[in-house]
Short mmCIF file of C-alpha atoms in Angstrom, two decimals:
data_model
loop_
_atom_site.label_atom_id
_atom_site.label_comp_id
_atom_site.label_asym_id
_atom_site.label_seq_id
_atom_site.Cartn_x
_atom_site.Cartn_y
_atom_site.Cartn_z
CA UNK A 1 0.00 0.00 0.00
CA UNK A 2 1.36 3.32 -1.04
CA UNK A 3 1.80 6.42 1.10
CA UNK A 4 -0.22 9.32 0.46
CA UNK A 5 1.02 12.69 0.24
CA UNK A 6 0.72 15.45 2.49
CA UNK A 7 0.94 19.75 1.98
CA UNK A 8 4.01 20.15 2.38
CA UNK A 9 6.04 16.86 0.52
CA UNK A 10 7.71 17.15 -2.09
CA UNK A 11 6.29 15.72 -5.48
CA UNK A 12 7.68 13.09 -6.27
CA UNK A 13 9.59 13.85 -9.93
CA UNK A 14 7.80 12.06 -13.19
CA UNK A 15 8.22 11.28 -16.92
CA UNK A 16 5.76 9.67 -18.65
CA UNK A 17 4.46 9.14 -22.14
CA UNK A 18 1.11 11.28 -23.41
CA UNK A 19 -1.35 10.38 -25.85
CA UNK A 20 1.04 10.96 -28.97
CA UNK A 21 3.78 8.80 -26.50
CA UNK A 22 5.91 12.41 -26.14
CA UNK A 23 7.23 12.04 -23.15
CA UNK A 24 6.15 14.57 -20.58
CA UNK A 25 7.90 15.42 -16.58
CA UNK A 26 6.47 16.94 -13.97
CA UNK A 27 9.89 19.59 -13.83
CA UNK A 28 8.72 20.87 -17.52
CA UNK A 29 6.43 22.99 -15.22
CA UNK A 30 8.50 24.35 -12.50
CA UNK A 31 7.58 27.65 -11.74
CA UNK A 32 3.71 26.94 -12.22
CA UNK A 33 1.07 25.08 -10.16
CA UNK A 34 -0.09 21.90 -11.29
CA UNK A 35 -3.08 19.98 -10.55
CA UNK A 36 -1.86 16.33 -11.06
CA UNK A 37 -5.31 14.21 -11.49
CA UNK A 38 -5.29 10.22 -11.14
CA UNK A 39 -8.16 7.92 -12.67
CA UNK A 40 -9.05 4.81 -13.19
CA UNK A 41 -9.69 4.34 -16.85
CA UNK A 42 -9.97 6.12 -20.05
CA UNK A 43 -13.41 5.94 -21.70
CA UNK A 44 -15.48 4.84 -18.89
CA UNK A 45 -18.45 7.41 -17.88
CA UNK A 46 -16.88 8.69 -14.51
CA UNK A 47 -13.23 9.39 -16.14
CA UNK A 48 -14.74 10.99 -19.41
CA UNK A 49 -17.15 13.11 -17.18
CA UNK A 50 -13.95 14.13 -15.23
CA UNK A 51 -12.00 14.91 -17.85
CA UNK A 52 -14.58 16.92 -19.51
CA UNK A 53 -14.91 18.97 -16.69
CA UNK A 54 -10.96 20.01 -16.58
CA UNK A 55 -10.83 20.58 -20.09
CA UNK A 56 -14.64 23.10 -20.06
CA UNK A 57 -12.24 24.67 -17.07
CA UNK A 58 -9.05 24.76 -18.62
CA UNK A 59 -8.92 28.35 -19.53
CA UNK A 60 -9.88 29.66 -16.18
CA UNK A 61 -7.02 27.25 -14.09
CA UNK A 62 -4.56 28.47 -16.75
CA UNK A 63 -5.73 32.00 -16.14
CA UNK A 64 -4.92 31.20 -12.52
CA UNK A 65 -1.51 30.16 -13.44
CA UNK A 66 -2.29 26.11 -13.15
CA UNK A 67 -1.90 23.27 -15.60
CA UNK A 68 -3.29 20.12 -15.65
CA UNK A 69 -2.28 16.74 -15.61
CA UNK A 70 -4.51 13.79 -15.61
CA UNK A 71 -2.46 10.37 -15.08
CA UNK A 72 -3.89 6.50 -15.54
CA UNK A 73 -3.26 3.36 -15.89
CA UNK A 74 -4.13 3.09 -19.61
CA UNK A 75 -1.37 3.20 -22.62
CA UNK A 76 -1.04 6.01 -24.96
CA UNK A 77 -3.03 4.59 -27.39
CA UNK A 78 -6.26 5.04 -25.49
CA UNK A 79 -5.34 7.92 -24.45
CA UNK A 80 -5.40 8.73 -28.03
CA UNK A 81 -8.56 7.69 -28.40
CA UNK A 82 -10.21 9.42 -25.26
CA UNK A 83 -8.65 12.17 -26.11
CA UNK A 84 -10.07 12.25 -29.39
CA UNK A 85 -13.59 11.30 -29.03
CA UNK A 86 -14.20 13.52 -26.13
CA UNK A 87 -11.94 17.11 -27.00
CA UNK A 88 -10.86 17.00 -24.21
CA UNK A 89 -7.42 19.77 -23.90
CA UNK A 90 -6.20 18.37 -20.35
CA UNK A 91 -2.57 16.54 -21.23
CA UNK A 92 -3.05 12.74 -20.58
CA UNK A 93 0.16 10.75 -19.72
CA UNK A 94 0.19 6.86 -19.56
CA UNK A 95 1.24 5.00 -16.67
CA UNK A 96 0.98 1.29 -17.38
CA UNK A 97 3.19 -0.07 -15.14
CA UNK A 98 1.59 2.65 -11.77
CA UNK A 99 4.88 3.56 -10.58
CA UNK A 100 3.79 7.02 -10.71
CA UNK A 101 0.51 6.35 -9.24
CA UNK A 102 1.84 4.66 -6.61
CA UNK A 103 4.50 6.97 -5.98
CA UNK A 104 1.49 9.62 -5.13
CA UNK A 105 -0.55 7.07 -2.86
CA UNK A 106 -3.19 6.34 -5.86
CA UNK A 107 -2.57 3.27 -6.35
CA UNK A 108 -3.98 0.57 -3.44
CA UNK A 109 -7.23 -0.71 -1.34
CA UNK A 110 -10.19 0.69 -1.94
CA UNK A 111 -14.06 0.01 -1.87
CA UNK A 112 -15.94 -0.89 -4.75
CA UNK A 113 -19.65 -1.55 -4.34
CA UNK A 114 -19.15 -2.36 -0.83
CA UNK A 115 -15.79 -4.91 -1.21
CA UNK A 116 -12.32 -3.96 -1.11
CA UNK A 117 -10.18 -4.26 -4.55
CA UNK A 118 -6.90 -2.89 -5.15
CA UNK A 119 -6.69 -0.32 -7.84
CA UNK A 120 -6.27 3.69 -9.05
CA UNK A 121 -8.02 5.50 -6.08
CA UNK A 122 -9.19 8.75 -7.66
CA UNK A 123 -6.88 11.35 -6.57
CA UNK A 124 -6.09 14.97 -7.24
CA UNK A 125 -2.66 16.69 -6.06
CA UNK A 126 -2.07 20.14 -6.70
CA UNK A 127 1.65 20.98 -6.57
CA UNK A 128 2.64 24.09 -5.85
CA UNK A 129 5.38 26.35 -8.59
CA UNK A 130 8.46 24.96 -6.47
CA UNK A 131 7.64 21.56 -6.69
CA UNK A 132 5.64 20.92 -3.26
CA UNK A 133 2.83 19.40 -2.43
CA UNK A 134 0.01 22.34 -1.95
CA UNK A 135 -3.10 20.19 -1.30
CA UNK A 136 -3.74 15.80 -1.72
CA UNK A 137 -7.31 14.94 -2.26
CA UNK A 138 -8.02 11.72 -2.33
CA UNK A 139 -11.34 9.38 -2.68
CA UNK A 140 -12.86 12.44 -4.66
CA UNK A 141 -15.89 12.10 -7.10
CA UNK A 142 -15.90 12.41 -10.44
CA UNK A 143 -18.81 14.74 -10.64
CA UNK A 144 -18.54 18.28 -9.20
CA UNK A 145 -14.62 17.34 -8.24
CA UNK A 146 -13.19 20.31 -10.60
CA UNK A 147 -16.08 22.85 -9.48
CA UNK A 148 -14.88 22.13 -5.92
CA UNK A 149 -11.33 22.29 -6.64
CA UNK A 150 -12.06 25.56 -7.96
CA UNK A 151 -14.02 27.08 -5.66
CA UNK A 152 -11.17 25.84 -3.26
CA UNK A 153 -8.06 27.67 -4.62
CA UNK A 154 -10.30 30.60 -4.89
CA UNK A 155 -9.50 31.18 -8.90
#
């Protein structure tokens, strides 16, 4: 079981492939916040519905000074795909083998319809323009997630 993150940690440093397999790190954005989301799967209602929301809000974070990152399991192919069917703006980076994931505590137990499975718990960190660890959500919905997040750094 992973740890999860806490204000104040430092994010743990990442490389990983996006939709067109470019390879993308979490430094290429020092000296801007970052909202690092983690989901389960591309193409599945709660993911797309996330994603969707990020990318209808894109302008506004990056008004505020953030970018976003969401990060699953899936490879870049899907990605691709997701990408393409739904808009969507947000970058999307692959993480197959959930080093990353588990590096940022979303990767582990969780409940699903009442039993316990291991997989991506749905997590959003928002890392701060040095590299720390600003806030770790974890558990969150897929559904009003981005409006809260929002409405939470105040942009």
């Amino acid at each position: 079981m992973s740890e999860r993150l806490q204000p104040g940690d430092v994010a743990p440093a990442f490389t990983l492939p996006d939709a067109d397999g470019t390879e993308v790190s979490l430094s290429d954005h020092k000296g801007r916040k970052v909202i690092v989301y983690f989901y389960p799967a591309a193409l599945t209602p709660g993911c797309t519905k996330q994603a969707c929301d990020f990318t209808d809000n894109l302008e506004l974070l990056a008004g505020a000074g953030y970018d976003v990152i969401g990060i699953s399991p899936d490879k870049p192919e899907k990605l691709a795909k997701f990408r393409d069917k739904e808009s969507l703006k947000v970058t999307l980076l692959a993480d197959p083998d959930k080093q990353v994931l588990e590096s940022y505590g979303a990767f582990g137990e969780k409940k699903l319809y009442g039993k316990t499975v291991v997989g991506v718990i749905r997590s959003t960190i928002v890392v701060d323009e040095e590299g720390k660890v600003e806030r770790a959500l974890y558990n969150v919905k897929a559904t009003g997630h981005v409006a809260k997040i929002i409405k939470d750094l105040g942009v």
